[in-house]
CSV table of C-alpha atoms and ligand atoms in Angstrom, one decimal:
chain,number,residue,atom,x,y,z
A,476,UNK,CA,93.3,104.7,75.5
A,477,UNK,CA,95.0,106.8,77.8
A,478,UNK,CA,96.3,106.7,81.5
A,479,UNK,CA,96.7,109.4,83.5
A,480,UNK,CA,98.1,109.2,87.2
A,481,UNK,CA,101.1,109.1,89.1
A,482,UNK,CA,103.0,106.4,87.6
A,483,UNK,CA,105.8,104.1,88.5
A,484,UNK,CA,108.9,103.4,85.8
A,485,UNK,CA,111.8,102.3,85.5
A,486,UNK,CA,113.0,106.4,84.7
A,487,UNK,CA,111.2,106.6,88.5
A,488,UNK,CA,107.9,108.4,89.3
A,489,UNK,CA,106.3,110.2,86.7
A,490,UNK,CA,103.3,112.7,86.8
A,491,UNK,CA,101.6,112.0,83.2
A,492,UNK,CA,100.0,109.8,81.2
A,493,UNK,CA,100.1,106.4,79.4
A,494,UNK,CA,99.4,105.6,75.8
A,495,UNK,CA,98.1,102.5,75.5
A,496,UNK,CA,97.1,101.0,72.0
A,497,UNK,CA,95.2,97.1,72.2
A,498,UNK,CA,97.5,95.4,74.4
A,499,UNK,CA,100.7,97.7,75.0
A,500,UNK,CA,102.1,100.5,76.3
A,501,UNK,CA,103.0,102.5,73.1
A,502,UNK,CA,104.1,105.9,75.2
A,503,UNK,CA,104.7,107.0,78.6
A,504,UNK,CA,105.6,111.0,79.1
A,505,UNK,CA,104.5,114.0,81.0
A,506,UNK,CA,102.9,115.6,77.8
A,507,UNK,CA,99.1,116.3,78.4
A,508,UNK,CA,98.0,114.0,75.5
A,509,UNK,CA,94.5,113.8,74.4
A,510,UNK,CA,92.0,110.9,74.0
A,511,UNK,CA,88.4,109.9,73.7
A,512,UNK,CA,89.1,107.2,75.8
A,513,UNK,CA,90.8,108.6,78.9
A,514,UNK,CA,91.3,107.0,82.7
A,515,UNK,CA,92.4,109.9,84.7
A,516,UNK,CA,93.5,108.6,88.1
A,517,UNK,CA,94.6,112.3,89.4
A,518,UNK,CA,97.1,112.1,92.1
A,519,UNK,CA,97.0,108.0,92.2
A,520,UNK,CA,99.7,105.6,92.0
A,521,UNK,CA,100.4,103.8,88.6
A,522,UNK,CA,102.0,100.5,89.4
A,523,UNK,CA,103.2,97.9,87.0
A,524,UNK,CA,100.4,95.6,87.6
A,525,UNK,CA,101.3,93.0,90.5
A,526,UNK,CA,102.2,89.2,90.4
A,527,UNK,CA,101.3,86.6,92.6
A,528,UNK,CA,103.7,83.3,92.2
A,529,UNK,CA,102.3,81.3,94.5
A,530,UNK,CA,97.9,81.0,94.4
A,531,UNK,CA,96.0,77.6,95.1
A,532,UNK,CA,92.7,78.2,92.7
A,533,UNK,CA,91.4,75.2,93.5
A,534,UNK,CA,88.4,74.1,91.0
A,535,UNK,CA,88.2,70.9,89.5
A,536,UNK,CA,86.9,68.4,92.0
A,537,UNK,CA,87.8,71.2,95.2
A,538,UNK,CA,85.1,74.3,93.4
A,539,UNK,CA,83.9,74.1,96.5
A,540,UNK,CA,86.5,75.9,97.7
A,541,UNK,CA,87.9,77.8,95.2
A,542,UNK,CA,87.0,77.8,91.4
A,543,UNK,CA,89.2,79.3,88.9
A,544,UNK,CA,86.5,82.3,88.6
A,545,UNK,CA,86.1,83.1,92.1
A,546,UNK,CA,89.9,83.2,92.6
A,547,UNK,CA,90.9,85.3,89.9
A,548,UNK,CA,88.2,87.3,90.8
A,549,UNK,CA,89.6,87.7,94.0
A,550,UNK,CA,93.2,88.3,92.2
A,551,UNK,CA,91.8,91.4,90.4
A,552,UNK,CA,90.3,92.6,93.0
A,553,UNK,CA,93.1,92.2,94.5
A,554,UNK,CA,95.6,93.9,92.3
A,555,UNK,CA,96.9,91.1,90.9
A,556,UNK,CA,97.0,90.9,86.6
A,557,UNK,CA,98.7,87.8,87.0
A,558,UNK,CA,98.4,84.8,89.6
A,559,UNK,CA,100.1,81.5,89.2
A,560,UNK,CA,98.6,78.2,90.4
A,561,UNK,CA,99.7,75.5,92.4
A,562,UNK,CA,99.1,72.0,91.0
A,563,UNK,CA,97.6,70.3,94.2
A,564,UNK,CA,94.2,69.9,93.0
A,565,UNK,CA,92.1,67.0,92.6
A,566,UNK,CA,92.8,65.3,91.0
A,567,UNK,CA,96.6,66.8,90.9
A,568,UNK,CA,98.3,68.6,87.5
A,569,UNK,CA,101.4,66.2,87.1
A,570,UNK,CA,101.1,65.0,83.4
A,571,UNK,CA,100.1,67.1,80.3
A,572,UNK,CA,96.6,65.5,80.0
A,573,UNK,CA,95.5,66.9,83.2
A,574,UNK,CA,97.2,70.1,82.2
A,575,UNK,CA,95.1,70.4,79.2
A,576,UNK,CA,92.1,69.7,80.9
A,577,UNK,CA,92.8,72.5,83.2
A,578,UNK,CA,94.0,75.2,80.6
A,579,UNK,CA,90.4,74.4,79.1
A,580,UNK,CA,88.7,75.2,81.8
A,581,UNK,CA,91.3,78.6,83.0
A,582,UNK,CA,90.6,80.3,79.3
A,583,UNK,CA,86.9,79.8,80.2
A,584,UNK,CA,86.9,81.2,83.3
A,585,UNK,CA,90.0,83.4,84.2
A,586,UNK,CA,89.2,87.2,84.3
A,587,UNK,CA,93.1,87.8,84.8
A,588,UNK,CA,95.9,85.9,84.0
A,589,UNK,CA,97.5,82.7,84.9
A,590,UNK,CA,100.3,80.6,84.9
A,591,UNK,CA,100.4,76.6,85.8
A,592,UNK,CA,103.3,74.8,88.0
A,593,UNK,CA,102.9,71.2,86.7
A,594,UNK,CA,103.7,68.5,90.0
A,595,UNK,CA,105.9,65.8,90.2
A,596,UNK,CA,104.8,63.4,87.6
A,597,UNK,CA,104.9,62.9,84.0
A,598,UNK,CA,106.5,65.9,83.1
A,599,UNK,CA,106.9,64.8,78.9
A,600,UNK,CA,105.2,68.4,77.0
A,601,UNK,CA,104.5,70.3,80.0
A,602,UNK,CA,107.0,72.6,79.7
A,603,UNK,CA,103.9,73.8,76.3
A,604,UNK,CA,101.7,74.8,79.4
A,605,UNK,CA,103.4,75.1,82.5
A,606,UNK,CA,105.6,78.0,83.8
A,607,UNK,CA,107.4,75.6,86.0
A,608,UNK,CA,107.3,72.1,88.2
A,609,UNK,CA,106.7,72.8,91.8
A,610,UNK,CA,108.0,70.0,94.4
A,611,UNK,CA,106.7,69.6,97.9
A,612,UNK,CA,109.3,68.4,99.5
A,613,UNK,CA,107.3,67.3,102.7
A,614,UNK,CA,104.9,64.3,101.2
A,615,UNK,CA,107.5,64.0,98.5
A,616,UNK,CA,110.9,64.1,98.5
A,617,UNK,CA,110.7,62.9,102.2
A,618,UNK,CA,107.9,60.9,102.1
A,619,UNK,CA,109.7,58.0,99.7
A,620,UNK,CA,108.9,59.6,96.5
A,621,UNK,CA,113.1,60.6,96.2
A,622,UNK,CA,113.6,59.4,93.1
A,623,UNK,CA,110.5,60.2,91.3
A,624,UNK,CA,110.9,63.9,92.5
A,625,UNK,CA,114.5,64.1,91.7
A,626,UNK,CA,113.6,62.4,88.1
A,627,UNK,CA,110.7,65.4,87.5
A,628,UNK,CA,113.8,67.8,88.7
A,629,UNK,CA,116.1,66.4,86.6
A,630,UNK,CA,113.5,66.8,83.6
A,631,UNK,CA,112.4,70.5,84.6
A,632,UNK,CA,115.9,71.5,84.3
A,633,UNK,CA,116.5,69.8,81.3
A,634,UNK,CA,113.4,71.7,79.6
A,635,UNK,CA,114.8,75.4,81.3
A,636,UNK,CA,111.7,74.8,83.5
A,637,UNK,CA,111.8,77.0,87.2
A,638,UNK,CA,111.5,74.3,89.6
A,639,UNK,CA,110.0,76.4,92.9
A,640,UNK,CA,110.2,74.5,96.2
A,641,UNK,CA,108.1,74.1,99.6
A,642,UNK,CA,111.2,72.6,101.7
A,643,UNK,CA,110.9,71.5,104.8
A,644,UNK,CA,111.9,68.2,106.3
A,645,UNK,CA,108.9,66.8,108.1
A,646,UNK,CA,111.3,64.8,110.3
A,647,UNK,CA,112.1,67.4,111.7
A,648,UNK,CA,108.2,69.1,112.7
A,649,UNK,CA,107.6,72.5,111.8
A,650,UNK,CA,110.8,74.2,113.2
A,651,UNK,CA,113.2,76.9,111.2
A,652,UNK,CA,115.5,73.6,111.6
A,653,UNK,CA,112.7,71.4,109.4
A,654,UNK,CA,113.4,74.4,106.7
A,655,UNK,CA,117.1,75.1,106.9
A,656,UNK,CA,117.4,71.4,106.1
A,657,UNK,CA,115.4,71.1,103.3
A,658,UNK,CA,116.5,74.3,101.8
A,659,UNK,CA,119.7,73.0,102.4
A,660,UNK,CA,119.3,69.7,100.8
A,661,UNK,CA,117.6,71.4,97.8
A,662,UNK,CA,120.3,74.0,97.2
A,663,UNK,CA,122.7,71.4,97.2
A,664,UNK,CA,121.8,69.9,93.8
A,665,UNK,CA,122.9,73.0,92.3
A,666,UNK,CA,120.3,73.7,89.4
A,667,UNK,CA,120.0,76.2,87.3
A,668,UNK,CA,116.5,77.6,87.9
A,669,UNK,CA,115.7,76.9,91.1
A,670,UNK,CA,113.2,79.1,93.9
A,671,UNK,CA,112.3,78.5,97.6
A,672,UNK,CA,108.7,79.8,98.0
A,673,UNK,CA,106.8,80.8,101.5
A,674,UNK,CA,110.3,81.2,103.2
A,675,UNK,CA,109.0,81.5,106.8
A,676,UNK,CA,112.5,81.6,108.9
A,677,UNK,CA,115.8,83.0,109.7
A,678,UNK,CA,117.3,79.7,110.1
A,679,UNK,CA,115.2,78.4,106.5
A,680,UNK,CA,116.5,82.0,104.6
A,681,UNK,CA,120.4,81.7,105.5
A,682,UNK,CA,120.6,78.3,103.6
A,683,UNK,CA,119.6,79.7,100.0
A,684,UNK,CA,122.4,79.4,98.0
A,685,UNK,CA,121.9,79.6,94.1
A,686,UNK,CA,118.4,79.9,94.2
A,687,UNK,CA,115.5,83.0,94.4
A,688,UNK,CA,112.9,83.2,97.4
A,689,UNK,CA,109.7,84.5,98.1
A,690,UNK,CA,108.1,85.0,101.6
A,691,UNK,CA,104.5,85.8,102.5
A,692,UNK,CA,102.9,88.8,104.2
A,693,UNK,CA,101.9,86.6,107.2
A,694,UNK,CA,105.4,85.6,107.9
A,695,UNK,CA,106.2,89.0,107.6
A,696,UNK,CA,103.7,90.5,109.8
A,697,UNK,CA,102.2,87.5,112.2
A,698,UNK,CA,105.5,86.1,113.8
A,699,UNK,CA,104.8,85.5,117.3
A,700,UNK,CA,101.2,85.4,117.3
A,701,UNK,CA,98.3,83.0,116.7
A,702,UNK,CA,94.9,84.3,116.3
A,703,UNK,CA,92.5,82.2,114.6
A,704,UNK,CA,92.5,80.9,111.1
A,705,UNK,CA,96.1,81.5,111.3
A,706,UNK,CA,97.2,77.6,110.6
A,707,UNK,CA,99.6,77.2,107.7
A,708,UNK,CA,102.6,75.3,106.4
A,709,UNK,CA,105.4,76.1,106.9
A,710,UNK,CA,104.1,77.5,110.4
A,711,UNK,CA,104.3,80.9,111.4
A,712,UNK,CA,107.2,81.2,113.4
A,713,UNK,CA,108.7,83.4,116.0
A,714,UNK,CA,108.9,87.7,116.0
A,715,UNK,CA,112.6,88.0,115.6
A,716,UNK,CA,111.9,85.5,112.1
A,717,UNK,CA,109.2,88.6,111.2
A,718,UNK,CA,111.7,91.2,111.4
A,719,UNK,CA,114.6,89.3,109.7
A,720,UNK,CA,112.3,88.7,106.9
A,721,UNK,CA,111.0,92.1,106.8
A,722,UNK,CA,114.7,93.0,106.5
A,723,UNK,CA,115.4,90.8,104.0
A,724,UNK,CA,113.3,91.7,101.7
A,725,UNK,CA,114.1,95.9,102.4
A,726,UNK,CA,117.5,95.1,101.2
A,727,UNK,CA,116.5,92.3,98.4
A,728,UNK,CA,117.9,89.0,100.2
A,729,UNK,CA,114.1,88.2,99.9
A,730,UNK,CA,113.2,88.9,95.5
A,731,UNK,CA,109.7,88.7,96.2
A,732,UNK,CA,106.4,88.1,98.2
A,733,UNK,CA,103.6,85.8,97.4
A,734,UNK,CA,100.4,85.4,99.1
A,735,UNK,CA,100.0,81.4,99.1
A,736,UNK,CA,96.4,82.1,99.1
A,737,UNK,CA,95.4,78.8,100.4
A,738,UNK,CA,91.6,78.9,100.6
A,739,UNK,CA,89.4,76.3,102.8
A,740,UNK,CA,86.0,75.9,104.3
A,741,UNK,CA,85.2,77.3,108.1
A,742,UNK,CA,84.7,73.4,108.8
A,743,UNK,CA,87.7,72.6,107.0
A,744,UNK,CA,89.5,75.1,109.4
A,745,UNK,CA,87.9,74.1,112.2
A,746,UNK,CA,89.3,70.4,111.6
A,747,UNK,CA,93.1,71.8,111.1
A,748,UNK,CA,92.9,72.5,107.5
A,749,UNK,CA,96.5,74.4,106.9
A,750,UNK,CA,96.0,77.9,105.2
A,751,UNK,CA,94.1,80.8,104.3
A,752,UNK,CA,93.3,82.8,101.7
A,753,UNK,CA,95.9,86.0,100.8
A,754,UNK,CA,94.9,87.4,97.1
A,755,UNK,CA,92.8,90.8,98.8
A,756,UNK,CA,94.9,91.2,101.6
A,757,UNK,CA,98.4,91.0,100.4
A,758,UNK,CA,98.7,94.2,98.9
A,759,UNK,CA,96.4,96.4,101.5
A,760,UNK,CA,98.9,94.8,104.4
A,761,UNK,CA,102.1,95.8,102.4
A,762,UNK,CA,100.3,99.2,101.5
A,763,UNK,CA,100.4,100.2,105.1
A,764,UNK,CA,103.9,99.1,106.1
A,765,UNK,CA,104.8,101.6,102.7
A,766,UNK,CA,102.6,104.4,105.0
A,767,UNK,CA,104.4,103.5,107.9
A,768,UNK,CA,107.5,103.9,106.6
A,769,UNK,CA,108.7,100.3,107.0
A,770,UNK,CA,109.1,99.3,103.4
A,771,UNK,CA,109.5,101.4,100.4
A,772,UNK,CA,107.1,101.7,97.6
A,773,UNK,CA,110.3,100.8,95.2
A,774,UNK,CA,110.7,97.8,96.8
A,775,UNK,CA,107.3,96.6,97.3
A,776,UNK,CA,107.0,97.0,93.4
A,777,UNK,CA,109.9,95.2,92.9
A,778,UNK,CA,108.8,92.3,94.9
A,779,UNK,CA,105.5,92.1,93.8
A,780,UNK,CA,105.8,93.1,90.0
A,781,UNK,CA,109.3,93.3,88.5
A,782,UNK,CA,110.6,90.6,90.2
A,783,UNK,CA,108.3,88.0,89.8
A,784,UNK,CA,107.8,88.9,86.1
A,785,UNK,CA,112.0,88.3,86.5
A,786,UNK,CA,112.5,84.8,88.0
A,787,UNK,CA,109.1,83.6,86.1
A,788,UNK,CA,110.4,84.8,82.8
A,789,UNK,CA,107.7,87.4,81.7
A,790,UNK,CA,109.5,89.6,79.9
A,791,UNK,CA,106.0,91.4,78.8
A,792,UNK,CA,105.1,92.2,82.5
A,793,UNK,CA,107.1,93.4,85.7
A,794,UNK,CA,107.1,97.5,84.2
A,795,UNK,CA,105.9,100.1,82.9
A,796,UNK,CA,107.2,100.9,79.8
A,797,UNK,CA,106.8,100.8,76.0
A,798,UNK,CA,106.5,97.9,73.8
A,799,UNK,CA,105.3,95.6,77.9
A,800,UNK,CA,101.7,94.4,78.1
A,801,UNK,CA,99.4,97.4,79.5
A,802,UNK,CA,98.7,95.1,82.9
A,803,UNK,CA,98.4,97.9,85.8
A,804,UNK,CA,97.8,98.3,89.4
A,805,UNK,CA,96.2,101.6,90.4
A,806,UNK,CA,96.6,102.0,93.9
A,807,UNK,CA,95.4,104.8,96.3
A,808,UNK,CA,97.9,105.4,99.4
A,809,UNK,CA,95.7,107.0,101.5
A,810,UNK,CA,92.3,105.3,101.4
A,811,UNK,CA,91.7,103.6,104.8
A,812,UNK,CA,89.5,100.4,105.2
A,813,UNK,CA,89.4,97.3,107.4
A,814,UNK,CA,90.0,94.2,106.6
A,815,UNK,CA,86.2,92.0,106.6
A,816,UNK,CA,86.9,88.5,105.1
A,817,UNK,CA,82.9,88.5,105.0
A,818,UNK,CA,83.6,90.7,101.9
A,819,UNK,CA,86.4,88.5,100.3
A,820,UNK,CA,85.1,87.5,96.5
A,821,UNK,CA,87.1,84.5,97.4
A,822,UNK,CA,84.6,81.8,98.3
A,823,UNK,CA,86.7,81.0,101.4
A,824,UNK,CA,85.9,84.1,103.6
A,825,UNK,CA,88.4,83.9,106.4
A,826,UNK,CA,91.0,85.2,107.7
A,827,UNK,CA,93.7,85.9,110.1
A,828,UNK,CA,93.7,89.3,109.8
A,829,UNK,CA,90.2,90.1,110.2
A,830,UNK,CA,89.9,93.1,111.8
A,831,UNK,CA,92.8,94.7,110.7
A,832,UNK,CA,93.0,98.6,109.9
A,833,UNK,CA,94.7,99.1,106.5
A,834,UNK,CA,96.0,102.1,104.8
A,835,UNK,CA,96.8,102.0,101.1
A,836,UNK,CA,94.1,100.4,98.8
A,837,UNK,CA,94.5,99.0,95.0
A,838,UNK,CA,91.3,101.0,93.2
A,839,UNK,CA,91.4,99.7,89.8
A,840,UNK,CA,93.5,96.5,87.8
A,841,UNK,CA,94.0,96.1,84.1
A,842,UNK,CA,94.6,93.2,82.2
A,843,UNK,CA,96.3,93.9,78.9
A,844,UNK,CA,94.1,97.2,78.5
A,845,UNK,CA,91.0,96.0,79.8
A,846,UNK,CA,89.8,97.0,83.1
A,847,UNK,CA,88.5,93.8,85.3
A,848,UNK,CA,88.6,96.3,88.9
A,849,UNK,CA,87.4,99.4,89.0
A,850,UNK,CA,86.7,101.3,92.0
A,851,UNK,CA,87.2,98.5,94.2
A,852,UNK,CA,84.2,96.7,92.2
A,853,UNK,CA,85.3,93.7,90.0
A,854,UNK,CA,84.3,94.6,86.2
A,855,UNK,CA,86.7,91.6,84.0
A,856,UNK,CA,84.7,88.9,82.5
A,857,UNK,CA,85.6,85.3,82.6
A,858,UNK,CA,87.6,84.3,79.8
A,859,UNK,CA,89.9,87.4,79.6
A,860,UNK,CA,92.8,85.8,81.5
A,861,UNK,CA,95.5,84.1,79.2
A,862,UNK,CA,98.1,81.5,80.2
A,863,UNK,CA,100.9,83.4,80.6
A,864,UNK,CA,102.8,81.2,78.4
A,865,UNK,CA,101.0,82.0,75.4
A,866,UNK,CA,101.7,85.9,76.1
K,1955,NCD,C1,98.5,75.0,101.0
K,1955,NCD,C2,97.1,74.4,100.5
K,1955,NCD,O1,96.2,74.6,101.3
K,1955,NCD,O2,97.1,74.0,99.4
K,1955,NCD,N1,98.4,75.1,102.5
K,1955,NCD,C3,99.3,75.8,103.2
K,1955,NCD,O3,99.2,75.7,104.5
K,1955,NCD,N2,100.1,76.7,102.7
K,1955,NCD,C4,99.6,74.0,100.6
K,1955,NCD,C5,101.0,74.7,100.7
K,1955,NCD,O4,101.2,75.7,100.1
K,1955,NCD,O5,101.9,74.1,101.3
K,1956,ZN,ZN1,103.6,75.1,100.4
K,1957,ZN,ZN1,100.8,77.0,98.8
């Protein structure tokens, strides 16, 4: 198969075409190649196909909300080859049986692929399945559960697991001071693989020592502001918080973004359910702050692909170049759309920016090779996605 486009490398931008044979890369160069089997993406972007660390998929007993088709459906329509899954499902991933069970039912169903964070729990064999351990400081650190949490810590660690954080100190409500603290505390212990996710605040940012951090586009871009369906944890906070993390990540305080898509039922909403769903408007938001001239395309790629790949160990994903998985994220700059939750492939079809004008669309996602978006329509089957371990 071949590739042809704009595409994004390491060497920098370069007008040509891809190789790809099964899986991989095998060539990248400027060469007009031939091939039977050719994409030919004309003056469109090429991008090492795009991350998401932090994605609740739901299923098991909440498929209501989310089921692991419909949200990786939503990831490659998205943009996303890759999404990684949050273990507070019911019933919750925290011991390898429940793990199983849910690998199972992901290589049935995932049309891209997927990683596992494993909770606090019984951590013994995870570390087969999971990418990492993921603590909720809130409802468990804080909430009496110190030592158990610091036991599944000490155990990640031990195993060269990433243990990735939600920090905040609920004592403390839902200020930057409820974040600075936790992230504080956290940073303190001084382990080895440690990252803050969903960093929402100045205050929360200028703790992280000895650790990586991701933010989210609605921190980025909502500070200030409340319009409906815009209840999360940690909250959105104020303006000057948007513009210091937009800063942070220009110059790389901030390694990379995440969506949190956090999907939920209108009723659940409407009774104070926290979050929203992110996977189809992540990269459409961050598109137009790249035509705006407010982040760079270099960086966006960096904090949605290379890094990611980085601090989740990947070493097959994150670029373009020979010998790494042929996972891409075709992108046109210029298409304009608006953002209509009402056309979300995510079951939960809501969202805070409803309404919004973007500029900068993904038009096509490949998993290892294999289309699963083209055009904008969703083409993968169920079943395609691997656990990113087994890569
Ligand atoms: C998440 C959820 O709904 O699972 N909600 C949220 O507000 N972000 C949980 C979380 O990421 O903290
Ligand atoms: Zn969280
Ligand atoms: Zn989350």
């Amino acid at each position: 198969m071949l590739v042809k486009g704009r595409l994004l490398t390491p060497r920098g931008l370069i007008e040509g075409c891809m190789k790809v044979e099964g899986e991989r890369i095998v060539r990248i160069s400027r060469l007009g190649e031939r091939d039977p089997q050719t994409y030919d993406f004309g003056g469109k972007l090429v991008l090492p196909g795009l991350i998401d660390m932090h994605v609740h998929l739901r299923d098991f007993d909440l498929s209501y909300k989310e089921d692991i088709k419909s949200g990786t459906s939503a990831a490659a329509a998205g943009g996303f080859v890759a999404v990684a899954d949050m273990p507070n499902t019911k019933p919750r991933v925290d011991s390898l049986e429940v793990l199983k069970w849910r690998e199972e039912i992901a290589r049935q169903k995932a049309l891209v692929d997927y990683g596992f964070y494993v909770g606090v729990g019984r951590l013994e064999g995870t570390e087969k399945l999971a990418l990492g351990l993921k603590v909720f400081m809130p409802q468990e650190y804080y909430s009496g559960q110190r030592e158990k949490t610091l036991r599944s810590i000490e155990y990640a660690e031990g195993h060269g697991m990433l243990t990735v954080v939600h920090a905040e100190d609920p004592s403390l409500g839902e200020t930057p001071e409820a974040e600075a603290h936790a992230i504080r505390e956290i940073c303190g212990l001084g382990l080895r693989r440690l990252h803050i996710t969903h960093v929402s605040s100045r205050a929360g940012h200028s703790q992280i020592r000895g650790a990586t951090c991701d933010t989210c586009p609605h921190y980025l871009l909502l500070g200030g502001s409340s319009p409906p369906h815009s209840k999360v944890h940690p909250s959105i906070k104020g303006r000057e918080d948007s513009e210091y993390l937009l800063q942070a990540v220009r110059r790389g305080g901030i390694q990379a973004i995440s969506s949190d898509h956090a999907p939920h039922l209108p009723e659940e909403k409407a009774e104070g359910a926290a979050g929203f769903p992110g996977l189809e408007t992540s990269l459409p938001l961050l598109l137009t702050l790249v035509n705006k001239g407010e982040l760079s395309l270099e960086r966006l790629v960096s904090a949605m692909a290379e890094q990611p790949a980085r601090i989740l160990g990947l070493k097959r994903l994150g670029s373009l170049e020979e010998g790494k998985y042929a996972s891409f994220t075709v992108v046109d700059l210029k298409a304009e759309s608006v953002i209509r939750p009402e056309e979300f492939r995510s079951k939960s079809k809501l969202s805070p920016f409803e309404g919004w004008k973007v500029r900068g669309l993904p038009v096509a996602t490949f998993v290892r090779g294999k289309p699963v978006m083209l055009e904008e329509e969703v083409v993968g089957e169920p079943g395609w996605g691997k656990n990113l371990k087994f890569l």
